[in-house]
């Protein structure tokens, strides 16, 4: 007797989700094409093709996901968003679902939010010792702001959670405002924005200030109003942790001023800027030693005759042929001390002058931080250039 179509669809959805989790994927892309449904997993930040399935299964596959995410199964003309929870062994995976109508049907992207408390600490995310000490010191302060910068997908939220893990939640009232909540803490009060009902970062932040907070985590500064409230909160006896989308720590100052923040507020409230990226780590089973190259040694910060091992990717069964397994962070911390504070406050200080000052202070940029990982054999030259 033939298996019911509905049961086949349920099995297919479960199989795709389970395979993605086993592969360590952060996102699943389901893309209907002319003759088949393309499946791609984002693994270590890069999309990788997986076996497609028949086009005739595409509609029922998407419908099954819509039922799980509690969104309109009949609406195929407009984009929709939803969430659901998937049980995988003893793990609970929160899944964010987004649909988009295309020529051949609805494309679906699933973001897998895997709660792994073991990786939510500063050492586990790859933060080097000196930077880790500075960040830990900031987390112990009673007021001020730590701002994490970087593009989408650079690990800013994981870093904020790792910093939050350094704060003593038993003696301090810690409150967060996120979109969405990606990991739940035992002793932290966490809130999630809801644009549909007007619960934005700005309105939520105002309410949090009436809740007697000691530490506030604002998931992202998306507008001038949110940034203004957050920075002024950092001036009035609160420790504020937040993130902003910029390409470098130095560009963040310009972005903040463009958002309408006053220079003296930024300079007075900001303790440090932490810029970061995520690089893929070379697969330890198949990485290959590159031939000695004096110019390459010099490029990555070594002397021409230094004995340093620089590796490149190859690909094997262990890493699904990619040459990489896992990711680690690349970090640069700009400490806003009194001297930098005075420059930021000055209306006459230009971006060029600020950059010159920071270079003189030894801030070399994320690429140099990436080269330190290269010298340790953790990643490849091409990967450092890709993300920095």
Short mmCIF file of N, CA and C in Angstrom, two decimals, residues 31 78 101 117 155 161 165 174 177-178 194 208 216 249 260 268-269 289 300 323 346 367:
data_model
loop_
_atom_site.label_atom_id
_atom_site.label_comp_id
_atom_site.label_asym_id
_atom_site.label_seq_id
_atom_site.Cartn_x
_atom_site.Cartn_y
_atom_site.Cartn_z
N UNK A 31 14.57 26.57 -2.88
CA UNK A 31 14.41 27.44 -4.05
C UNK A 31 13.77 26.69 -5.21
N UNK A 78 2.25 37.06 -1.46
CA UNK A 78 2.95 38.03 -0.63
C UNK A 78 3.99 37.34 0.26
N UNK A 101 7.66 35.19 -2.86
CA UNK A 101 7.09 34.68 -4.12
C UNK A 101 8.05 34.89 -5.29
N UNK A 117 24.75 26.77 24.96
CA UNK A 117 25.34 27.58 26.02
C UNK A 117 26.84 27.41 26.13
N UNK A 155 28.47 37.68 13.63
CA UNK A 155 28.53 37.12 14.98
C UNK A 155 28.35 38.12 16.10
N UNK A 161 25.93 38.16 23.70
CA UNK A 161 25.52 37.14 24.66
C UNK A 161 26.71 36.68 25.51
N UNK A 165 27.20 37.02 29.53
CA UNK A 165 27.52 35.88 30.38
C UNK A 165 28.57 36.23 31.43
N UNK A 174 19.41 42.68 34.94
CA UNK A 174 19.80 42.69 33.52
C UNK A 174 18.55 42.53 32.67
N UNK A 177 16.48 43.76 25.03
CA UNK A 177 15.48 44.04 24.01
C UNK A 177 16.06 43.53 22.70
N UNK A 178 15.44 42.50 22.12
CA UNK A 178 16.04 41.78 21.01
C UNK A 178 15.03 41.56 19.87
N UNK A 194 8.20 43.90 18.55
CA UNK A 194 7.10 43.48 17.68
C UNK A 194 6.64 44.71 16.90
N UNK A 208 12.01 49.97 29.46
CA UNK A 208 13.03 49.30 30.26
C UNK A 208 13.62 50.25 31.30
N UNK A 216 21.64 46.89 30.40
CA UNK A 216 20.66 46.84 29.30
C UNK A 216 21.36 46.34 28.05
N UNK A 249 35.30 49.71 12.93
CA UNK A 249 35.10 50.46 14.17
C UNK A 249 35.20 51.96 13.91
N UNK A 260 22.51 61.56 14.07
CA UNK A 260 22.06 62.72 14.82
C UNK A 260 22.54 62.81 16.25
N UNK A 268 31.37 60.75 25.66
CA UNK A 268 31.25 60.57 27.11
C UNK A 268 30.69 59.20 27.48
N UNK A 269 29.79 58.67 26.65
CA UNK A 269 29.11 57.42 27.00
C UNK A 269 29.88 56.18 26.54
N UNK A 289 50.05 22.55 3.77
CA UNK A 289 51.07 23.56 4.05
C UNK A 289 51.48 24.24 2.75
N UNK A 300 52.08 38.93 6.03
CA UNK A 300 51.28 38.56 7.21
C UNK A 300 51.94 38.98 8.52
N UNK A 323 36.97 22.21 2.66
CA UNK A 323 38.28 22.59 3.18
C UNK A 323 38.22 23.31 4.51
N UNK A 346 35.63 66.96 19.58
CA UNK A 346 35.98 68.15 18.81
C UNK A 346 35.19 68.23 17.50
N UNK A 367 42.07 43.17 9.23
CA UNK A 367 42.88 42.28 8.39
C UNK A 367 44.13 41.82 9.13
#
